[in-house]
Coordinates of C-alpha atoms and ligand atoms in Angstrom, one line a residue:
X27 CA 112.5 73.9 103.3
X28 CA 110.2 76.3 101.4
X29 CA 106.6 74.8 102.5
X30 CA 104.4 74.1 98.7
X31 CA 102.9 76.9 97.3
X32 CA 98.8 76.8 96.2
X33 CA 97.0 79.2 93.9
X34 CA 94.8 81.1 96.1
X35 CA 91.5 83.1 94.3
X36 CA 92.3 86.1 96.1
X37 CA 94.9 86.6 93.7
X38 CA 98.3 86.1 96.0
X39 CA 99.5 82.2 96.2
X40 CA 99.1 80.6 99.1
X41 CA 101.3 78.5 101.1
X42 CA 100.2 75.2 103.3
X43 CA 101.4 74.9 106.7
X44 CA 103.4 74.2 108.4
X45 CA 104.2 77.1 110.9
X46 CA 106.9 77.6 112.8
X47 CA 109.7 76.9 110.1
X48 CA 110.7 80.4 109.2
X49 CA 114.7 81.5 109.8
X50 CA 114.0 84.9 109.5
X51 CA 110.4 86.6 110.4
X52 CA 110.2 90.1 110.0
X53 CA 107.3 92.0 112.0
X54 CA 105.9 95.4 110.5
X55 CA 102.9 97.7 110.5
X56 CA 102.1 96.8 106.9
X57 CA 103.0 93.8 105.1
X58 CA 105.0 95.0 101.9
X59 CA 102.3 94.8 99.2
X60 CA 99.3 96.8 98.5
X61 CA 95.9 95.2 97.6
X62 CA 95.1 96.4 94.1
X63 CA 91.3 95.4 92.7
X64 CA 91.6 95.2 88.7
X65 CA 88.3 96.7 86.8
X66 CA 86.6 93.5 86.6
X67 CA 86.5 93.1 90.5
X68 CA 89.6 90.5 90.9
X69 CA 92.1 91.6 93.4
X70 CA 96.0 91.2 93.2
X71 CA 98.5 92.0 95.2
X72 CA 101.3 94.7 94.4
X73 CA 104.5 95.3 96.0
X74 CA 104.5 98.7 97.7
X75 CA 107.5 101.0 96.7
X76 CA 110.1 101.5 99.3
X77 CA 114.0 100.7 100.2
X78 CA 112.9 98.4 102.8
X79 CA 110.9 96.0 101.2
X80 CA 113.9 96.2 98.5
X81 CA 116.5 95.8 101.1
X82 CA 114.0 93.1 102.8
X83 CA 113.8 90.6 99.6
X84 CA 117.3 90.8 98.9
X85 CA 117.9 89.9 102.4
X86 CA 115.5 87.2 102.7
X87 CA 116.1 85.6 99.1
X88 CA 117.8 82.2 100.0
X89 CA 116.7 82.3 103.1
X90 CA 113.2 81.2 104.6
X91 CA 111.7 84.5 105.3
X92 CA 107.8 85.5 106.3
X93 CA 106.7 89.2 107.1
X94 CA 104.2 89.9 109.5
X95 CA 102.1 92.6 108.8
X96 CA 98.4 94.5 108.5
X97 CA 97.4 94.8 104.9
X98 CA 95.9 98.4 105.0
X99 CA 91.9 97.3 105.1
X100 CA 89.8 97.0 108.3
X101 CA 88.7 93.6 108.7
X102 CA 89.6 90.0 108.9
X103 CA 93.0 89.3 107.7
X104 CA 93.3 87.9 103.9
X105 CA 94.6 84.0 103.9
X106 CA 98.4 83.9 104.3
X107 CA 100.2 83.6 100.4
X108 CA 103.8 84.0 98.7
X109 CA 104.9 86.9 96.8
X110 CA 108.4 88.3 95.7
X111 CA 110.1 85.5 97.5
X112 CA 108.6 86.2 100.9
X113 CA 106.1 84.3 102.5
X114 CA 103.4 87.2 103.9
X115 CA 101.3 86.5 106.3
X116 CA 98.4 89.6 107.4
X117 CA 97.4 90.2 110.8
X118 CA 93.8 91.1 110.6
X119 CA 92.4 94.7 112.6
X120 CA 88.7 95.9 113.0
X121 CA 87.9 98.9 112.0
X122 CA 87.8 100.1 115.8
X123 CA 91.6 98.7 116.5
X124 CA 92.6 100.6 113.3
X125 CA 90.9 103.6 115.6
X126 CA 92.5 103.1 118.4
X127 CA 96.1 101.0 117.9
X128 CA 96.7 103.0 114.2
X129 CA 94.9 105.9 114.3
X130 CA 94.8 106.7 118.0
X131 CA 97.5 105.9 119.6
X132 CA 100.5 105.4 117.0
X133 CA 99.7 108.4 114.8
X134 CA 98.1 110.7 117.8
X135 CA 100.1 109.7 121.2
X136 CA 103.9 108.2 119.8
X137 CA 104.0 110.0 116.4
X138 CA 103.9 113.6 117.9
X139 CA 105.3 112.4 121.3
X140 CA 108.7 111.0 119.3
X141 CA 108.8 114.0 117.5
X142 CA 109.3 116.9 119.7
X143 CA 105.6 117.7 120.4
X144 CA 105.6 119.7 117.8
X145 CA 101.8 119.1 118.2
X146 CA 100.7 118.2 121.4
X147 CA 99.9 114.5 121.9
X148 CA 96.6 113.2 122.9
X149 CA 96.8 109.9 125.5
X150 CA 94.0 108.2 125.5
X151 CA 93.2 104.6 127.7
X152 CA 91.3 102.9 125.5
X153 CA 94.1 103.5 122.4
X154 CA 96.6 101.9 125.1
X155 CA 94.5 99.1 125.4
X156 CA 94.0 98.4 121.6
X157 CA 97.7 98.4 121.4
X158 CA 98.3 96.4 123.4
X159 CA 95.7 94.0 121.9
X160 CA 97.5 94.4 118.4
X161 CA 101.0 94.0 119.5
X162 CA 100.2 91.0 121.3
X163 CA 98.2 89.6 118.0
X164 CA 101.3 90.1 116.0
X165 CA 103.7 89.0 118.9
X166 CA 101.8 85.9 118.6
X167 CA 101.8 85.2 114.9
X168 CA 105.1 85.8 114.7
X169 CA 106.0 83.4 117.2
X170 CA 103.7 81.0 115.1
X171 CA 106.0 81.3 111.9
X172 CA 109.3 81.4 113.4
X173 CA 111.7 78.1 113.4
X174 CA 113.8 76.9 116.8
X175 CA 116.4 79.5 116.8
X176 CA 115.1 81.8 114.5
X177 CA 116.0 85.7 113.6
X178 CA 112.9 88.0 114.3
X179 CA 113.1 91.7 113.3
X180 CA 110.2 93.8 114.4
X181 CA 110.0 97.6 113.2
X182 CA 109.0 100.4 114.5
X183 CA 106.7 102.6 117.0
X184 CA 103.3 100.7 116.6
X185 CA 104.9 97.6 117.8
X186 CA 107.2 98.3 121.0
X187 CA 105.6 95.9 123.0
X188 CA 106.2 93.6 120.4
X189 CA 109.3 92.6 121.4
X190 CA 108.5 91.3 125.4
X191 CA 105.1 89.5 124.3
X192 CA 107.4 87.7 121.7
X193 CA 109.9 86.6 124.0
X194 CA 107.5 85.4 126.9
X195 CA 106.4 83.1 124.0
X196 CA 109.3 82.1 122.0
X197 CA 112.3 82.7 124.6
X198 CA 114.4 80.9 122.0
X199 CA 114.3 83.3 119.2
X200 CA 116.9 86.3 118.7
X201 CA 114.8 89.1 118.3
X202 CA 115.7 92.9 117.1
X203 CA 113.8 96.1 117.1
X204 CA 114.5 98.8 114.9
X205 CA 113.3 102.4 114.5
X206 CA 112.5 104.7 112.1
X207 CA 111.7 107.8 113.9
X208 CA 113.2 109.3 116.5
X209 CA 113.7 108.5 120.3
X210 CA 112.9 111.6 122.3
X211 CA 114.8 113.0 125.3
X212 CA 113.8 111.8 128.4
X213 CA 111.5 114.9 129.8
X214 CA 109.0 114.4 126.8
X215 CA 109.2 110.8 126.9
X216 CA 108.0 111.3 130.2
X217 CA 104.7 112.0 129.7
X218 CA 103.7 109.3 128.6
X219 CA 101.2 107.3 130.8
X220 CA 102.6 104.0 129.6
X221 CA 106.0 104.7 129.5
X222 CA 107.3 101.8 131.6
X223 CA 105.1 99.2 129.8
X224 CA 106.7 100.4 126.4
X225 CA 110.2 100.4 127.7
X226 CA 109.8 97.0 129.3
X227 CA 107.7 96.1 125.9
X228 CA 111.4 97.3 124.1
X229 CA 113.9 95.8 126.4
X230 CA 112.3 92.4 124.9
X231 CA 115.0 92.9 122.1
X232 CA 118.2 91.4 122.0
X233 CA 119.1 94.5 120.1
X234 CA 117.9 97.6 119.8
X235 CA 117.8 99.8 116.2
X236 CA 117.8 104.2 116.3
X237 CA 118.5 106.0 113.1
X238 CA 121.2 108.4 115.3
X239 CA 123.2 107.3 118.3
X240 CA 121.2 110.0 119.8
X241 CA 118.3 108.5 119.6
X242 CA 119.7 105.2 121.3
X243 CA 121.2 107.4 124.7
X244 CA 118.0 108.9 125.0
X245 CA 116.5 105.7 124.8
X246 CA 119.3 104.5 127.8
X247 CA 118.8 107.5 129.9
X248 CA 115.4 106.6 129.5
X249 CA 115.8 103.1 130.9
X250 CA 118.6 104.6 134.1
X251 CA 116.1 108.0 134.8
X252 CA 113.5 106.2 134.6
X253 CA 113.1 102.7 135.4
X254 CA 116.5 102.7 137.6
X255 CA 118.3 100.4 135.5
X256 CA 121.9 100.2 134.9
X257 CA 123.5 100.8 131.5
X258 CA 127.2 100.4 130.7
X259 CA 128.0 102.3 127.3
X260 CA 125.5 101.4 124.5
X261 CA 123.7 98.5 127.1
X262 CA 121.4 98.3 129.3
X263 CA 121.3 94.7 132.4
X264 CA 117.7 93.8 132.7
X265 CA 117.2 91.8 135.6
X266 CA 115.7 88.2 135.6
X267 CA 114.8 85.4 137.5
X268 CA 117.1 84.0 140.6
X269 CA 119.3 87.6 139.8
X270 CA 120.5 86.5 136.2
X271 CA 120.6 89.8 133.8
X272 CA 120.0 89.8 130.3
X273 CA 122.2 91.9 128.4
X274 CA 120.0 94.7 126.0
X275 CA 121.9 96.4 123.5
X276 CA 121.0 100.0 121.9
X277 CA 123.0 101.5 118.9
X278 CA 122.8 103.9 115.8
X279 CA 121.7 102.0 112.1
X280 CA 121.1 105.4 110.2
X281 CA 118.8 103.9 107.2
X282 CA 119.3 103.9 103.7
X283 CA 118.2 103.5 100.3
X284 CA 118.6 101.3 97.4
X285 CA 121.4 104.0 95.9
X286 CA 122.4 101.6 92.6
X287 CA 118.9 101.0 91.8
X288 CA 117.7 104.1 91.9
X289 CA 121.0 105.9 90.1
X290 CA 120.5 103.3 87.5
X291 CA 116.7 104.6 87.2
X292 CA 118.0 108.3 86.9
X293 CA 120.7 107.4 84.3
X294 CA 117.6 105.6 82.1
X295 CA 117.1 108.2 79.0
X296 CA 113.5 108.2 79.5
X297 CA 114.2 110.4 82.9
X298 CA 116.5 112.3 82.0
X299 CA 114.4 113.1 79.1
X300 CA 111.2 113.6 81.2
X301 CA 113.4 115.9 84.0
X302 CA 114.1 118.4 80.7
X303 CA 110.1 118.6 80.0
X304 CA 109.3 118.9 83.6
X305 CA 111.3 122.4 83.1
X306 CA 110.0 123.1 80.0
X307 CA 106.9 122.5 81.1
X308 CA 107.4 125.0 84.3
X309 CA 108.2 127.7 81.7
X310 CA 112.2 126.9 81.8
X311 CA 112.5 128.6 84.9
X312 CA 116.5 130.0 86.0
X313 CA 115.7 128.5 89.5
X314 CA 113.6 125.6 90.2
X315 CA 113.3 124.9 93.9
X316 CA 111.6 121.2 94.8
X317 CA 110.3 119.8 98.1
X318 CA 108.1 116.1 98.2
X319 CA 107.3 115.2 101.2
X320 CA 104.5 113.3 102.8
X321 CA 102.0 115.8 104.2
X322 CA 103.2 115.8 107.7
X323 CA 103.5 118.3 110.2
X324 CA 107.1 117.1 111.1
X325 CA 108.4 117.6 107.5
X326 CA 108.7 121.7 107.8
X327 CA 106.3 122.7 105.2
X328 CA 104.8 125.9 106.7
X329 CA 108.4 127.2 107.5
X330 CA 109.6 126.3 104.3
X331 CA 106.9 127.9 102.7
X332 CA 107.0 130.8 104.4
X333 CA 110.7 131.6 103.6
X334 CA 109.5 131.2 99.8
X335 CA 106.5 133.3 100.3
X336 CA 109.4 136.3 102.1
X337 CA 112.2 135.6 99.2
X338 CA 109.6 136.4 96.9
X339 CA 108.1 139.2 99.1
X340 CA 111.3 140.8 99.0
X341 CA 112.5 140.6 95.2
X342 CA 115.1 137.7 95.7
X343 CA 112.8 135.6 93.8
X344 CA 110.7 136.4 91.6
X345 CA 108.0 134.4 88.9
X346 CA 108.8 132.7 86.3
X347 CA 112.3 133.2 86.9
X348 CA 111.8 131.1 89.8
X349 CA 109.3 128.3 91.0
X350 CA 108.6 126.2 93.6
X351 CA 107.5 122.7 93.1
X352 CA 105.6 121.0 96.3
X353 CA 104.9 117.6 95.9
X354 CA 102.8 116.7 99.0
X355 CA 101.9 113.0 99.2
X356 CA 98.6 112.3 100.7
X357 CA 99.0 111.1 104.2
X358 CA 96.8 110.3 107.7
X359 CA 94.0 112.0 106.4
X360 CA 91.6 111.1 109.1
X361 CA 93.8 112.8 111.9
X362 CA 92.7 116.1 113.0
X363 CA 96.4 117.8 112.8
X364 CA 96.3 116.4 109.5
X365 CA 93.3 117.5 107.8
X366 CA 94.3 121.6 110.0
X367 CA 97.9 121.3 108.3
X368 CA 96.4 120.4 104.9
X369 CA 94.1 123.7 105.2
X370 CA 97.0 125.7 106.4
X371 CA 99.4 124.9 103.8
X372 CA 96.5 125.4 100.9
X373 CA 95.6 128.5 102.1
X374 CA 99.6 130.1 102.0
X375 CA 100.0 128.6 99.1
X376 CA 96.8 130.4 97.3
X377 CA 97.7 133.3 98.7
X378 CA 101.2 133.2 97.4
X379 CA 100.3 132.5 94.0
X380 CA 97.3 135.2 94.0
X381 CA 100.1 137.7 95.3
X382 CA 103.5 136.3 93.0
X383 CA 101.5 134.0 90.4
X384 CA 101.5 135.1 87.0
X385 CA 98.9 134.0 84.0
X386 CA 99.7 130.1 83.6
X387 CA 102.8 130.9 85.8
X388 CA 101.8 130.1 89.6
X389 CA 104.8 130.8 92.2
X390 CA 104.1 127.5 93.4
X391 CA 103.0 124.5 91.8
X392 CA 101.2 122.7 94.7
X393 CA 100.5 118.8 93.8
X394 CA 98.6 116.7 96.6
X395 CA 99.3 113.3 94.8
X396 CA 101.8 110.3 94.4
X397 CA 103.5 109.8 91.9
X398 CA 105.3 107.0 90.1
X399 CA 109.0 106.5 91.1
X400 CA 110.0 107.6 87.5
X401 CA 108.3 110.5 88.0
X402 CA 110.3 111.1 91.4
X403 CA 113.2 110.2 89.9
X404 CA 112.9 113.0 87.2
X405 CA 111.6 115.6 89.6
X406 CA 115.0 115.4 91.4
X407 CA 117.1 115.6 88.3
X408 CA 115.1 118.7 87.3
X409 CA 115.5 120.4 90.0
X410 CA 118.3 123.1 91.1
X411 CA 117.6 123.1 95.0
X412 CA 116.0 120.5 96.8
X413 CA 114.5 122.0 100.2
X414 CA 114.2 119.2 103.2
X415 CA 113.3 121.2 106.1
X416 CA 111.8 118.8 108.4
X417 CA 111.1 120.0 112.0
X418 CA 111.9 116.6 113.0
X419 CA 113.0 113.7 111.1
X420 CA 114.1 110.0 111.8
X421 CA 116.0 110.0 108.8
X422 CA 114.6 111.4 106.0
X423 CA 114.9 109.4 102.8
X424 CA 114.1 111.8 100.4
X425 CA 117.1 113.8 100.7
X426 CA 119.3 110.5 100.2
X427 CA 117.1 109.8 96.9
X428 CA 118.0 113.5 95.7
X429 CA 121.7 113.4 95.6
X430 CA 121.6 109.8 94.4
X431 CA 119.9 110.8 91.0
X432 CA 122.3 113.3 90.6
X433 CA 124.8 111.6 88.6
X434 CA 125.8 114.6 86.7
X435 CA 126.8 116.5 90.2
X436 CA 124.7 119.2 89.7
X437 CA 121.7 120.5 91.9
X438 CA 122.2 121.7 95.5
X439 CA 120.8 120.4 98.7
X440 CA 119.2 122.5 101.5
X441 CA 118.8 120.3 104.7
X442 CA 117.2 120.3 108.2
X443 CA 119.6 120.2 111.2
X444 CA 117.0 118.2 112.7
X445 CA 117.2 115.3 110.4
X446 CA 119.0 111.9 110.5
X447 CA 120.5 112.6 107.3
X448 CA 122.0 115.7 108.5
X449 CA 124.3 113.3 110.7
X450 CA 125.6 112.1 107.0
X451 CA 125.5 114.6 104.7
X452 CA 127.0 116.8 106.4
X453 CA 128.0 118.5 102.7
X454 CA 124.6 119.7 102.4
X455 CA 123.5 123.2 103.0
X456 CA 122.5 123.0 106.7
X457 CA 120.0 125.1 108.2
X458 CA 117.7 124.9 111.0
X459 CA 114.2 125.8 110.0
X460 CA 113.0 127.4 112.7
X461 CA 114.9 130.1 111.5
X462 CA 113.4 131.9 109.0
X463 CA 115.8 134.6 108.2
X464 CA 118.4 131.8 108.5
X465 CA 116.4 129.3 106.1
X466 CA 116.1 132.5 103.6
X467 CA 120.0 133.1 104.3
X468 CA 120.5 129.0 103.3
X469 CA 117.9 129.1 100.2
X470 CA 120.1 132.0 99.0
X471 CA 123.3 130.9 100.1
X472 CA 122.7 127.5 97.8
X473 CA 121.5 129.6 94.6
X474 CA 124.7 131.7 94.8
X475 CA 127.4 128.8 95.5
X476 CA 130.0 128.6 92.9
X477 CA 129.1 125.4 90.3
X478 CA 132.5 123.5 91.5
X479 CA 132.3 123.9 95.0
X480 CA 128.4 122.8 94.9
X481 CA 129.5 119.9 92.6
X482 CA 132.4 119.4 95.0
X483 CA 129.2 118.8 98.3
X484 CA 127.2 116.6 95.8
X485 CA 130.3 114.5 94.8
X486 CA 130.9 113.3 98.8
X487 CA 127.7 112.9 99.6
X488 CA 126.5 110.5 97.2
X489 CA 129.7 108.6 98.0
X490 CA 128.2 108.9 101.6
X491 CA 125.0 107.0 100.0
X492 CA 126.3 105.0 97.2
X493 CA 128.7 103.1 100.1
X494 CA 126.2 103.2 103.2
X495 CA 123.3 102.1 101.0
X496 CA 119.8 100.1 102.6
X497 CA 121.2 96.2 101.8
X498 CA 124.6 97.6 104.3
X499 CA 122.0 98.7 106.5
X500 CA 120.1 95.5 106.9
X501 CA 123.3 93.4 106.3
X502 CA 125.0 95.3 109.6
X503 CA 121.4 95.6 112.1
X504 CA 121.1 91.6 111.1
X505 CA 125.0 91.1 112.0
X506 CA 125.1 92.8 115.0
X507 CA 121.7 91.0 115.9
X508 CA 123.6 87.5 115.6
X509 CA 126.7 88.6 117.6
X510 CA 124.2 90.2 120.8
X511 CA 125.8 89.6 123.8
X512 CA 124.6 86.3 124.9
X513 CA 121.5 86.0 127.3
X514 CA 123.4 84.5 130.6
Ligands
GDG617 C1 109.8 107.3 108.2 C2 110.5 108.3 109.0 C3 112.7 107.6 107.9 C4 107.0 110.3 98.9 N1 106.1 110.7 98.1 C5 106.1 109.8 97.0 C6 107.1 108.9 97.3 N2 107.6 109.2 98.5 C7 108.7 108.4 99.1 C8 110.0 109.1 99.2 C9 110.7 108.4 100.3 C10 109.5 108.0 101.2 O1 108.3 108.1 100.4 C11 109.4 108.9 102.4 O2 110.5 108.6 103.3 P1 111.0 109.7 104.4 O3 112.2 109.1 105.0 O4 111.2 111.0 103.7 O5 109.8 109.8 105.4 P2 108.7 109.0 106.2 O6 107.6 108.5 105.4 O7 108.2 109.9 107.3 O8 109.4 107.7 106.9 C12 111.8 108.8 108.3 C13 111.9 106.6 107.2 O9 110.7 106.2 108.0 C14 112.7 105.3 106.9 O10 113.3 104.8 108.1 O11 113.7 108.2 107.0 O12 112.5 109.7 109.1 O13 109.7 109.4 109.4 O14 111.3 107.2 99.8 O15 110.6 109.1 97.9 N3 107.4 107.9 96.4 C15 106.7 107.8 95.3 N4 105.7 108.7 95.0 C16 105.4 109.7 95.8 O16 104.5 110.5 95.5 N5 107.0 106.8 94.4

């Protein structure tokens, strides 16, 4: 049973104990609300947008459900409360374990190290030992809230070791790991200094999560090349005590969205209305190219920028009868390859606009902000090609979001090879970033597609989405969690 619920001054509600009663526990960086402090100094808690804290409640309405998670701010952790159906319960980090666990070693050593080095990642000791620390804090509340029995899904790179500190603690839970970005080949994972601790820290799980089935065999090459174990198809035998072996399982669970929530928020008048004064506003440009992404290295900004900055060079585009529209959300701004790419990307796109712009008619219309989903929503229906050229990519949302608020079929998708999403929609126009000439080829190759056959793409692939959508993700990882091969 639920435990009572008490009005708690901080603003969320807070629950009594007991501990230790919770079916399903889920365990991520951040809890799934932000802290918002009103004008007159009270503070309230707001749920944070997202498909997985959507695909989360669903799942965990009906059932007894806690999430695990940091709340954002340095400092002790606020008192555990209720919201939206979930019981949440923050994991406090000081200001140096954000350095070194957050900062450090997720965001400087895994995040570039997962995704292809496309900068070069920094190990550091000390960040491996603040890790550490924080995964075994959250390994332990989580064992805390969990009933006998009980489901526990932990999420992503900052908590791989996670999994094995849970298990020496509750060895009665099922426990699954997913992740969101990718799983590199075994020569880069490598490198890493620590790499046996986090694969042993992984093969806690009773099931392991990877966007791409190509993600989960690098992960089992990893654990045969090097660590020696055996794997037989998508498993890997982990040997225990008096020569018992624990059976670990690795597959694909390509991530989705909420696809009838948000194609019911495209369809809402108000949008469609705002996505017709988004163009009029932009001067009602023939072509209106989008990209919204968060500022990230990985996402393909410079390249994608620099085909615009060559199809205008060379005439194919040309102010006000085109635009580009960058939406790039603020992100990691205290990481050195953040704040260089932030500076690299201002600079093209000033110079772009001081060589193409035109009086009150810019080549590109550069916006370092968030924006409401609304907003979002209209930005996609608004525009005629969406451009997701990640380097690298788990999975990449945004491009599932674009076809899904395309109800009326139009638009036209240009799309990364190197993304998860390219796995599925496979009707997009495919190109591989690196190329520029090719990217410019693909930009121009969308513009000039007949109308049917580009309505023909959109059509399948937001089938694709609208029938693979984040609640059939969830529904399937949590399925084939309870049907793990059992421990012997
Ligand atoms: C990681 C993996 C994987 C962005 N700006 C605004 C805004 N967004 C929303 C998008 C989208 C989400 O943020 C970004 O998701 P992505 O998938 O594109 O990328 P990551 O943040 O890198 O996420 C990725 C994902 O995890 C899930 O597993 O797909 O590969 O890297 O939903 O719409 N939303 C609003 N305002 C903005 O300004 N409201």
């Amino acid at each position: 049973m639920r435990p009572a619920v008490q009005t708690d001054p901080s603003g969320g509600r807070r629950s009594a104990p007991p501990e230790g009663t919770y079916e399903l526990v889920v365990v991520a960086n951040r809890l799934p609300v932000d802290r918002v402090t009103e004008d007159d100094g009270s503070v309230r808690w707001q749920q944070s947008p997202g498909g997985l804290v959507t695909a989360m409640q669903s799942v965990m309405s009906g059932e007894d459900g806690a999430w695990v998670g940091w709340s954002g701010d340095p400092g002790p952790a606020p008192e555990p409360f209720d919201e939206g159906g979930m019981h949440l319960h923050a994991v406090g980090l000081s200001e140096q374990e954000v350095e070194d666990h957050y900062e450090g070693f997720s965001n400087e050593t895994l995040w570039p190290l997962y995704h292809d080095v496309i900068v070069p990642p920094r190990f550091r000791r000390r960040w491996f030992d603040g890790y550490r620390t924080v995964n075994r804090r959250f390994a332990e509340v989580a064992a805390s809230l969990a009933a006998p029995g009980a489901t526990v899904w932990v999420h992503d790179y900052q908590l791989q070791l996670v999994p094995a500190m849970l298990r020496q603690l509750r060895p009665d839970v099922q426990i699954g790991w997913f992740n969101h970005i990718p799983f590199p080949g075994v020569e880069l994972f490598a490198q890493l200094p620590w790499r046996r601790a986090v694969v042993e820290g992984l093969l806690g799980a009773d099931l392991l999560g990877f966007q791409r089935k190509a993600d989960a065999d690098n992960f089992l090459r990893v654990c045969r090349r090097l660590l020696g174990l055996r794997t037989r198809g998508g498993t890997v035998d982990v040997p225990g005590p008096d020569e018992s072996v624990r059976v670990v399982r690795a597959s694909a669970f390509p991530i989705s969205i909420d696809a009838s929530g948000l194609a019911e928020l495209s369809r809402e008048p108000e949008v469609i209305e705002r996505s017709r004064q988004i163009r009029r506003d932009l001067g009602d440009p023939e072509w209106l190219l989008l990209g919204v992404d968060r500022l990230d290295y990985t996402k393909g900004i410079r390249h994608r920028l620099k085909a615009y900055e060559e199809l205008l060079s060379d005439g194919t585009l040309s102010p006000p009868q085109a635009v580009l529209v960058q939406v790039a959300t603020p992100s990691r701004e205290r990481v050195t390859a953040y704040v260089q790419l932030r500076e690299q990307v201002e600079v093209t796109v000033g110079r772009a606009n001081g060589d193409y712009g035109h009086l009150g008619r810019p080549a590109i219309h550069y916006l370092h902000q968030s924006y409401p989903r609304k907003e979002m929503a209209a930005m996609f229906l608004a525009a005629d090609v969406m451009l997701v050229t990640p380097l690298r990519d788990g999975m990449n949302l945004v491009a599932k979001e674009y076809v899904t608020c395309r109800s009326d079929e139009g638009g036209a998708l240009v799309l990364s090879e190197f993304t998860g999403a390219a796995g599925e929609l496979d009707r997009a126009y495919i190109c591989n970033p690196h190329d520029i000439d090719g990217l410019k080829a693909t930009i121009r190759h969308a513009m000039a597609a007949d109308p049917t056959e580009k309505r023909r793409r959109m059509r399948a692939m937001r089938r694709r989405v609208a029938e693979y959508d984040v609640q059939r993700w969830a529904d399937d990882f949590l399925q084939a969690l309870q049907t793990a091969p059992e421990r012997p």
